[in-house]
């Protein structure tokens, strides 16, 4: 099974900061990766598909990059509503989620 | 509007069984691979199972193989997860979902249903 290693597991940042979260796949997954945001008590919301495609309605401060085994989610200027947990998800073979990154403002 | 609505959760004793259902509306159900994803209290997301559009192919995470069975009824726009030999570590919120990671389209999730395995 493909393993997804996500880091950091948590981070503390201030409004306006640039935040970067990474995911590393245990084998190449092309760009079959998405980034989700989850807030407490809610279902996950897809932010980025195909590693770098911003979903409709998602603020442009979110961006994704990478291909193969190494991927990055960047929030260019953190906003208070970005307090949440973020997960990467590969669907190259079955599904594997990263362990999650909790962003604390 | 697409809706996925889970039902069938609740409290069950270790070793018991439970059947989750997911009612889909607002989409052409038979066109979608369907998934079950779970989240244990305070923990991360974990893929549980998947079923192909026609139901002829299924897949499971290792920890539920031989205990859980996924199925679907395209005539009723329903998918199911039969969970047998339940263990305490199966306690989680279970989500029914379609996944749009590759296409960016058709990424839909239910609100989740809690399954608690406890004596």
PDB file of N, CA and C in Angstrom, chain A residues 29-34 36 46 48-51 53 55 89-95, chain B residues 35 99-105 107:
ATOM      1  N   UNK A  29       3.251   8.770  -7.559  1.00  0.00           N
ATOM      2  CA  UNK A  29       1.806   8.784  -7.749  1.00  0.00           C
ATOM      3  C   UNK A  29       1.394   9.814  -8.800  1.00  0.00           C
ATOM      4  N   UNK A  30       2.352  10.150  -9.689  1.00  0.00           N
ATOM      5  CA  UNK A  30       2.090  11.175 -10.713  1.00  0.00           C
ATOM      6  C   UNK A  30       1.589  12.441 -10.018  1.00  0.00           C
ATOM      7  N   UNK A  31       0.425  12.917 -10.419  1.00  0.00           N
ATOM      8  CA  UNK A  31      -0.174  14.070  -9.726  1.00  0.00           C
ATOM      9  C   UNK A  31      -1.533  13.696  -9.155  1.00  0.00           C
ATOM     10  N   UNK A  32      -1.675  12.412  -8.779  1.00  0.00           N
ATOM     11  CA  UNK A  32      -2.960  11.912  -8.275  1.00  0.00           C
ATOM     12  C   UNK A  32      -3.117  12.223  -6.793  1.00  0.00           C
ATOM     13  N   UNK A  33      -3.094  13.500  -6.479  1.00  0.00           N
ATOM     14  CA  UNK A  33      -3.104  13.947  -5.092  1.00  0.00           C
ATOM     15  C   UNK A  33      -4.010  15.153  -4.930  1.00  0.00           C
ATOM     16  N   UNK A  34      -4.737  15.143  -3.818  1.00  0.00           N
ATOM     17  CA  UNK A  34      -5.564  16.283  -3.480  1.00  0.00           C
ATOM     18  C   UNK A  34      -5.271  16.758  -2.067  1.00  0.00           C
ATOM     19  N   UNK A  36      -7.223  18.516   1.295  1.00  0.00           N
ATOM     20  CA  UNK A  36      -8.507  18.759   1.928  1.00  0.00           C
ATOM     21  C   UNK A  36      -8.313  19.622   3.164  1.00  0.00           C
ATOM     22  N   UNK A  46     -12.577  19.570  -0.373  1.00  0.00           N
ATOM     23  CA  UNK A  46     -11.473  19.516  -1.328  1.00  0.00           C
ATOM     24  C   UNK A  46     -11.061  20.927  -1.730  1.00  0.00           C
ATOM     25  N   UNK A  48      -7.673  21.471  -3.375  1.00  0.00           N
ATOM     26  CA  UNK A  48      -6.767  21.330  -4.509  1.00  0.00           C
ATOM     27  C   UNK A  48      -6.923  19.922  -5.072  1.00  0.00           C
ATOM     28  N   UNK A  49      -7.088  19.809  -6.377  1.00  0.00           N
ATOM     29  CA  UNK A  49      -7.107  18.506  -7.037  1.00  0.00           C
ATOM     30  C   UNK A  49      -5.926  18.396  -7.984  1.00  0.00           C
ATOM     31  N   UNK A  50      -5.634  17.172  -8.391  1.00  0.00           N
ATOM     32  CA  UNK A  50      -4.543  16.923  -9.327  1.00  0.00           C
ATOM     33  C   UNK A  50      -3.278  17.690  -8.944  1.00  0.00           C
ATOM     34  N   UNK A  51      -3.008  17.721  -7.666  1.00  0.00           N
ATOM     35  CA  UNK A  51      -1.811  18.310  -7.051  1.00  0.00           C
ATOM     36  C   UNK A  51      -1.761  19.830  -7.079  1.00  0.00           C
ATOM     37  N   UNK A  53      -4.486  22.023  -8.944  1.00  0.00           N
ATOM     38  CA  UNK A  53      -5.670  22.701  -9.481  1.00  0.00           C
ATOM     39  C   UNK A  53      -6.571  23.187  -8.366  1.00  0.00           C
ATOM     40  N   UNK A  55      -9.732  24.344  -6.564  1.00  0.00           N
ATOM     41  CA  UNK A  55     -11.158  24.104  -6.739  1.00  0.00           C
ATOM     42  C   UNK A  55     -11.923  25.422  -6.822  1.00  0.00           C
ATOM     43  N   UNK A  89      -4.365  13.530   0.169  1.00  0.00           N
ATOM     44  CA  UNK A  89      -4.988  12.249  -0.172  1.00  0.00           C
ATOM     45  C   UNK A  89      -4.496  11.813  -1.545  1.00  0.00           C
ATOM     46  N   UNK A  90      -3.945  10.598  -1.611  1.00  0.00           N
ATOM     47  CA  UNK A  90      -3.564  10.055  -2.922  1.00  0.00           C
ATOM     48  C   UNK A  90      -4.657   9.087  -3.374  1.00  0.00           C
ATOM     49  N   UNK A  91      -5.004   9.145  -4.652  1.00  0.00           N
ATOM     50  CA  UNK A  91      -5.903   8.129  -5.194  1.00  0.00           C
ATOM     51  C   UNK A  91      -5.291   7.467  -6.427  1.00  0.00           C
ATOM     52  N   UNK A  92      -3.967   7.378  -6.425  1.00  0.00           N
ATOM     53  CA  UNK A  92      -3.283   6.660  -7.504  1.00  0.00           C
ATOM     54  C   UNK A  92      -3.584   5.164  -7.430  1.00  0.00           C
ATOM     55  N   UNK A  93      -3.522   4.626  -6.218  1.00  0.00           N
ATOM     56  CA  UNK A  93      -3.874   3.229  -5.954  1.00  0.00           C
ATOM     57  C   UNK A  93      -4.674   3.198  -4.663  1.00  0.00           C
ATOM     58  N   UNK A  94      -5.930   2.733  -4.755  1.00  0.00           N
ATOM     59  CA  UNK A  94      -6.839   2.857  -3.610  1.00  0.00           C
ATOM     60  C   UNK A  94      -6.758   4.300  -3.103  1.00  0.00           C
ATOM     61  N   UNK A  95      -6.949   4.508  -1.823  1.00  0.00           N
ATOM     62  CA  UNK A  95      -6.822   5.837  -1.235  1.00  0.00           C
ATOM     63  C   UNK A  95      -5.908   5.753  -0.034  1.00  0.00           C
TER      64      UNK A  95
ATOM     65  N   UNK B  35     -17.058   5.384  -1.988  1.00  0.00           N
ATOM     66  CA  UNK B  35     -16.085   5.109  -0.934  1.00  0.00           C
ATOM     67  C   UNK B  35     -16.740   5.215   0.440  1.00  0.00           C
ATOM     68  N   UNK B  99     -14.984  10.724  -4.644  1.00  0.00           N
ATOM     69  CA  UNK B  99     -13.695  11.400  -4.525  1.00  0.00           C
ATOM     70  C   UNK B  99     -13.323  12.017  -5.868  1.00  0.00           C
ATOM     71  N   UNK B 100     -13.013  13.312  -5.841  1.00  0.00           N
ATOM     72  CA  UNK B 100     -12.678  14.020  -7.070  1.00  0.00           C
ATOM     73  C   UNK B 100     -11.244  14.501  -7.114  1.00  0.00           C
ATOM     74  N   UNK B 101     -10.347  13.744  -6.507  1.00  0.00           N
ATOM     75  CA  UNK B 101      -8.953  14.177  -6.410  1.00  0.00           C
ATOM     76  C   UNK B 101      -8.309  14.338  -7.784  1.00  0.00           C
ATOM     77  N   UNK B 102      -8.617  13.451  -8.707  1.00  0.00           N
ATOM     78  CA  UNK B 102      -7.964  13.544 -10.017  1.00  0.00           C
ATOM     79  C   UNK B 102      -8.638  14.575 -10.905  1.00  0.00           C
ATOM     80  N   UNK B 103      -9.966  14.545 -10.947  1.00  0.00           N
ATOM     81  CA  UNK B 103     -10.687  15.374 -11.910  1.00  0.00           C
ATOM     82  C   UNK B 103     -11.003  16.764 -11.376  1.00  0.00           C
ATOM     83  N   UNK B 104     -11.057  16.890 -10.054  1.00  0.00           N
ATOM     84  CA  UNK B 104     -11.499  18.143  -9.462  1.00  0.00           C
ATOM     85  C   UNK B 104     -12.997  18.309  -9.477  1.00  0.00           C
ATOM     86  N   UNK B 105     -13.672  17.334 -10.049  1.00  0.00           N
ATOM     87  CA  UNK B 105     -15.127  17.390 -10.077  1.00  0.00           C
ATOM     88  C   UNK B 105     -15.672  16.281  -9.201  1.00  0.00           C
ATOM     89  N   UNK B 107     -16.554  15.726  -6.072  1.00  0.00           N
ATOM     90  CA  UNK B 107     -16.043  15.347  -4.758  1.00  0.00           C
ATOM     91  C   UNK B 107     -17.133  15.669  -3.750  1.00  0.00           C
TER      92      UNK B 107
END
